[in-house]
Amino acid sequence: MTETIETDALIVGAGPAGLFAVFELGLLDIRAHVIDILPRAGGQCSELYPEKPIYDIPGHPLVTGQGLTDNLLEQIKPFNPTFHFNEMVETLTPTGTPEQPSFEVTTDAGTKFKAKVVFVAAGGGSFQPKKPPIAGIDAYENKSVFYAVRRMEDFRDRDVVIVGGGDSALDWTLNLQPIAKSLTLVHRRDQFRAAPHSVNALQEHIAAKRVDFRLGQVTAIEGADGELSSVTIRGNDNVDTVVSAHRLMPFFGLTMKLGPVADWGLNLHENLVPVDTEKFETNHPGIFAIGDINTYPGKLKLILCGFHEAALAAQKAHRYIFPDKKLLFQYTTSSTNLQKKLGV
């Protein structure tokens, strides 16, 4: 039985809006757990444009997507949030009342939460892996075909085939090589879109024959009852080769989909979550939506708007979590109480 994690606030999405929500909630003594389907914080900023300059963040004439993420992570350190990466919320069930909301939440990894409020900060939705066009692959998914690594032990002493040439493909090639029985990397080109140090390390493994590099693409899979036995690799010379494979990991990038949010009863409008502009609350008391996932008259999809929405939503969340406690508005510049929380 998986133990249920109890928390004041559960934040779905670790992009800029979700990270700043941790800060605003923390100032109000509200503990937060954060879930994201990606393997790291930052959302679109770190996945899609980590090096791209952003010019409209107040006080920062120029900051990169990764730079902004790093700054936000540093800013929320005093509140010690707990992150749950590589997980996607599958079910969200209201269990309280409109006056005292509470929610039971489960993820695709089986993690269970009980939260008093939920902040949906999922950007344009959840990032979903792009699946390769291989016949019958669905029957093997989450058994022997994986798009992310949840437990490295699942790959120990196995013949592992990884497909792709980006950071994720190379990172997991390097991480799994020491424990795999064999590791084959398949890519259509002999050039990689990954960090230089990862490319250099990979080339060393290939030269030492610790990694078998194949030019081409996986075109077919064989196995039974969800367990792979081999894959067929069609080389750039159009010759097919059958390679032993117990685990297949295709890294073909990510696509944005709304995902299970669509099933949470949030009165979606064109795949966006309608909210009010006083507290950015949805039609379900205790569920807030901030950032690009929400919609309201005059909505602008700007990061700075997500920050504003997080601040106002946190004020309302405080009333749910501490119904008998008066909320005194304070400034971080002058409040010794807030400064103590921030460790300054």
PDB file of N, CA and C in Angstrom, residues 58-103:
ATOM      1  N   PRO A  58       9.952  41.696 -15.064  1.00  0.00           N
ATOM      2  CA  PRO A  58      10.270  42.930 -14.331  1.00  0.00           C
ATOM      3  C   PRO A  58      11.583  42.832 -13.569  1.00  0.00           C
ATOM      4  N   GLY A  59      12.410  43.858 -13.712  1.00  0.00           N
ATOM      5  CA  GLY A  59      13.679  43.908 -12.993  1.00  0.00           C
ATOM      6  C   GLY A  59      14.799  43.152 -13.661  1.00  0.00           C
ATOM      7  N   HIS A  60      14.489  42.461 -14.770  1.00  0.00           N
ATOM      8  CA  HIS A  60      15.514  41.711 -15.500  1.00  0.00           C
ATOM      9  C   HIS A  60      15.487  42.151 -16.963  1.00  0.00           C
ATOM     10  N   PRO A  61      16.370  43.042 -17.355  1.00  0.00           N
ATOM     11  CA  PRO A  61      16.378  43.458 -18.764  1.00  0.00           C
ATOM     12  C   PRO A  61      16.536  42.276 -19.721  1.00  0.00           C
ATOM     13  N   LEU A  62      17.259  41.259 -19.269  1.00  0.00           N
ATOM     14  CA  LEU A  62      17.414  40.039 -20.053  1.00  0.00           C
ATOM     15  C   LEU A  62      17.690  38.879 -19.110  1.00  0.00           C
ATOM     16  N   VAL A  63      16.945  37.809 -19.286  1.00  0.00           N
ATOM     17  CA  VAL A  63      17.210  36.585 -18.532  1.00  0.00           C
ATOM     18  C   VAL A  63      16.823  35.406 -19.429  1.00  0.00           C
ATOM     19  N   THR A  64      17.615  34.351 -19.385  1.00  0.00           N
ATOM     20  CA  THR A  64      17.270  33.168 -20.180  1.00  0.00           C
ATOM     21  C   THR A  64      16.207  32.344 -19.460  1.00  0.00           C
ATOM     22  N   GLY A  65      15.592  31.417 -20.184  1.00  0.00           N
ATOM     23  CA  GLY A  65      14.610  30.537 -19.565  1.00  0.00           C
ATOM     24  C   GLY A  65      15.201  29.747 -18.417  1.00  0.00           C
ATOM     25  N   GLN A  66      16.411  29.219 -18.607  1.00  0.00           N
ATOM     26  CA  GLN A  66      17.048  28.460 -17.539  1.00  0.00           C
ATOM     27  C   GLN A  66      17.485  29.378 -16.413  1.00  0.00           C
ATOM     28  N   GLY A  67      17.936  30.586 -16.769  1.00  0.00           N
ATOM     29  CA  GLY A  67      18.339  31.545 -15.739  1.00  0.00           C
ATOM     30  C   GLY A  67      17.177  31.926 -14.837  1.00  0.00           C
ATOM     31  N   LEU A  68      16.003  32.138 -15.436  1.00  0.00           N
ATOM     32  CA  LEU A  68      14.818  32.464 -14.650  1.00  0.00           C
ATOM     33  C   LEU A  68      14.440  31.302 -13.741  1.00  0.00           C
ATOM     34  N   THR A  69      14.502  30.081 -14.279  1.00  0.00           N
ATOM     35  CA  THR A  69      14.197  28.898 -13.477  1.00  0.00           C
ATOM     36  C   THR A  69      15.156  28.781 -12.295  1.00  0.00           C
ATOM     37  N   ASP A  70      16.441  28.974 -12.552  1.00  0.00           N
ATOM     38  CA  ASP A  70      17.437  28.881 -11.478  1.00  0.00           C
ATOM     39  C   ASP A  70      17.184  29.927 -10.400  1.00  0.00           C
ATOM     40  N   ASN A  71      16.820  31.141 -10.817  1.00  0.00           N
ATOM     41  CA  ASN A  71      16.547  32.206  -9.848  1.00  0.00           C
ATOM     42  C   ASN A  71      15.324  31.881  -8.994  1.00  0.00           C
ATOM     43  N   LEU A  72      14.292  31.337  -9.631  1.00  0.00           N
ATOM     44  CA  LEU A  72      13.080  30.983  -8.882  1.00  0.00           C
ATOM     45  C   LEU A  72      13.359  29.851  -7.899  1.00  0.00           C
ATOM     46  N   LEU A  73      14.129  28.872  -8.315  1.00  0.00           N
ATOM     47  CA  LEU A  73      14.482  27.772  -7.410  1.00  0.00           C
ATOM     48  C   LEU A  73      15.277  28.291  -6.214  1.00  0.00           C
ATOM     49  N   GLU A  74      16.158  29.250  -6.449  1.00  0.00           N
ATOM     50  CA  GLU A  74      16.918  29.848  -5.349  1.00  0.00           C
ATOM     51  C   GLU A  74      15.977  30.621  -4.428  1.00  0.00           C
ATOM     52  N   GLN A  75      14.997  31.316  -5.011  1.00  0.00           N
ATOM     53  CA  GLN A  75      14.068  32.140  -4.239  1.00  0.00           C
ATOM     54  C   GLN A  75      13.181  31.307  -3.316  1.00  0.00           C
ATOM     55  N   ILE A  76      12.834  30.089  -3.726  1.00  0.00           N
ATOM     56  CA  ILE A  76      11.907  29.287  -2.920  1.00  0.00           C
ATOM     57  C   ILE A  76      12.625  28.323  -1.975  1.00  0.00           C
ATOM     58  N   LYS A  77      13.948  28.337  -1.984  1.00  0.00           N
ATOM     59  CA  LYS A  77      14.695  27.436  -1.096  1.00  0.00           C
ATOM     60  C   LYS A  77      14.260  27.518   0.363  1.00  0.00           C
ATOM     61  N   PRO A  78      13.997  28.715   0.919  1.00  0.00           N
ATOM     62  CA  PRO A  78      13.621  28.782   2.337  1.00  0.00           C
ATOM     63  C   PRO A  78      12.372  27.972   2.680  1.00  0.00           C
ATOM     64  N   PHE A  79      11.537  27.673   1.671  1.00  0.00           N
ATOM     65  CA  PHE A  79      10.267  26.996   1.956  1.00  0.00           C
ATOM     66  C   PHE A  79      10.336  25.490   1.688  1.00  0.00           C
ATOM     67  N   ASN A  80      11.471  25.028   1.204  1.00  0.00           N
ATOM     68  CA  ASN A  80      11.761  23.596   1.110  1.00  0.00           C
ATOM     69  C   ASN A  80      10.605  22.792   0.504  1.00  0.00           C
ATOM     70  N   PRO A  81      10.167  23.146  -0.691  1.00  0.00           N
ATOM     71  CA  PRO A  81       9.082  22.360  -1.303  1.00  0.00           C
ATOM     72  C   PRO A  81       9.574  20.969  -1.686  1.00  0.00           C
ATOM     73  N   THR A  82       8.652  20.022  -1.780  1.00  0.00           N
ATOM     74  CA  THR A  82       8.981  18.673  -2.215  1.00  0.00           C
ATOM     75  C   THR A  82       8.539  18.510  -3.665  1.00  0.00           C
ATOM     76  N   PHE A  83       9.476  18.117  -4.528  1.00  0.00           N
ATOM     77  CA  PHE A  83       9.169  17.947  -5.945  1.00  0.00           C
ATOM     78  C   PHE A  83       8.959  16.467  -6.266  1.00  0.00           C
ATOM     79  N   HIS A  84       8.027  16.224  -7.160  1.00  0.00           N
ATOM     80  CA  HIS A  84       7.757  14.873  -7.668  1.00  0.00           C
ATOM     81  C   HIS A  84       7.846  14.949  -9.188  1.00  0.00           C
ATOM     82  N   PHE A  85       9.043  14.700  -9.725  1.00  0.00           N
ATOM     83  CA  PHE A  85       9.265  14.800 -11.155  1.00  0.00           C
ATOM     84  C   PHE A  85       8.937  13.475 -11.845  1.00  0.00           C
ATOM     85  N   ASN A  86       8.816  13.554 -13.164  1.00  0.00           N
ATOM     86  CA  ASN A  86       8.485  12.373 -13.973  1.00  0.00           C
ATOM     87  C   ASN A  86       7.155  11.743 -13.554  1.00  0.00           C
ATOM     88  N   GLU A  87       6.246  12.567 -13.054  1.00  0.00           N
ATOM     89  CA  GLU A  87       4.923  12.065 -12.669  1.00  0.00           C
ATOM     90  C   GLU A  87       3.840  12.972 -13.243  1.00  0.00           C
ATOM     91  N   MET A  88       2.718  12.369 -13.601  1.00  0.00           N
ATOM     92  CA  MET A  88       1.587  13.115 -14.122  1.00  0.00           C
ATOM     93  C   MET A  88       0.355  12.809 -13.285  1.00  0.00           C
ATOM     94  N   VAL A  89      -0.371  13.836 -12.899  1.00  0.00           N
ATOM     95  CA  VAL A  89      -1.601  13.627 -12.140  1.00  0.00           C
ATOM     96  C   VAL A  89      -2.622  12.935 -13.034  1.00  0.00           C
ATOM     97  N   GLU A  90      -3.163  11.831 -12.536  1.00  0.00           N
ATOM     98  CA  GLU A  90      -4.165  11.085 -13.299  1.00  0.00           C
ATOM     99  C   GLU A  90      -5.570  11.321 -12.784  1.00  0.00           C
ATOM    100  N   THR A  91      -5.729  11.357 -11.451  1.00  0.00           N
ATOM    101  CA  THR A  91      -7.066  11.576 -10.888  1.00  0.00           C
ATOM    102  C   THR A  91      -7.024  12.656  -9.823  1.00  0.00           C
ATOM    103  N   LEU A  92      -8.070  13.439  -9.790  1.00  0.00           N
ATOM    104  CA  LEU A  92      -8.248  14.481  -8.772  1.00  0.00           C
ATOM    105  C   LEU A  92      -9.687  14.377  -8.279  1.00  0.00           C
ATOM    106  N   THR A  93      -9.852  13.998  -7.021  1.00  0.00           N
ATOM    107  CA  THR A  93     -11.186  13.740  -6.473  1.00  0.00           C
ATOM    108  C   THR A  93     -11.467  14.667  -5.301  1.00  0.00           C
ATOM    109  N   PRO A  94     -12.483  15.546  -5.410  1.00  0.00           N
ATOM    110  CA  PRO A  94     -12.862  16.381  -4.264  1.00  0.00           C
ATOM    111  C   PRO A  94     -13.432  15.518  -3.143  1.00  0.00           C
ATOM    112  N   THR A  95     -12.993  15.772  -1.910  1.00  0.00           N
ATOM    113  CA  THR A  95     -13.464  14.994  -0.759  1.00  0.00           C
ATOM    114  C   THR A  95     -13.981  15.880   0.363  1.00  0.00           C
ATOM    115  N   GLY A  96     -13.914  17.191   0.187  1.00  0.00           N
ATOM    116  CA  GLY A  96     -14.337  18.102   1.240  1.00  0.00           C
ATOM    117  C   GLY A  96     -15.630  18.805   0.892  1.00  0.00           C
ATOM    118  N   THR A  97     -15.781  19.997   1.413  1.00  0.00           N
ATOM    119  CA  THR A  97     -16.958  20.826   1.167  1.00  0.00           C
ATOM    120  C   THR A  97     -16.510  22.128   0.525  1.00  0.00           C
ATOM    121  N   PRO A  98     -17.441  22.904  -0.035  1.00  0.00           N
ATOM    122  CA  PRO A  98     -17.044  24.199  -0.596  1.00  0.00           C
ATOM    123  C   PRO A  98     -16.395  25.115   0.446  1.00  0.00           C
ATOM    124  N   GLU A  99     -16.804  24.984   1.692  1.00  0.00           N
ATOM    125  CA  GLU A  99     -16.232  25.825   2.744  1.00  0.00           C
ATOM    126  C   GLU A  99     -14.884  25.290   3.226  1.00  0.00           C
ATOM    127  N   GLN A 100     -14.733  23.984   3.263  1.00  0.00           N
ATOM    128  CA  GLN A 100     -13.491  23.346   3.688  1.00  0.00           C
ATOM    129  C   GLN A 100     -13.099  22.290   2.664  1.00  0.00           C
ATOM    130  N   PRO A 101     -12.546  22.745   1.539  1.00  0.00           N
ATOM    131  CA  PRO A 101     -12.218  21.795   0.477  1.00  0.00           C
ATOM    132  C   PRO A 101     -11.051  20.893   0.852  1.00  0.00           C
ATOM    133  N   SER A 102     -11.032  19.733   0.260  1.00  0.00           N
ATOM    134  CA  SER A 102      -9.880  18.833   0.322  1.00  0.00           C
ATOM    135  C   SER A 102      -9.964  17.927  -0.901  1.00  0.00           C
ATOM    136  N   PHE A 103      -8.811  17.385  -1.261  1.00  0.00           N
ATOM    137  CA  PHE A 103      -8.740  16.630  -2.511  1.00  0.00           C
ATOM    138  C   PHE A 103      -7.821  15.424  -2.354  1.00  0.00           C
TER     139      PHE A 103
END
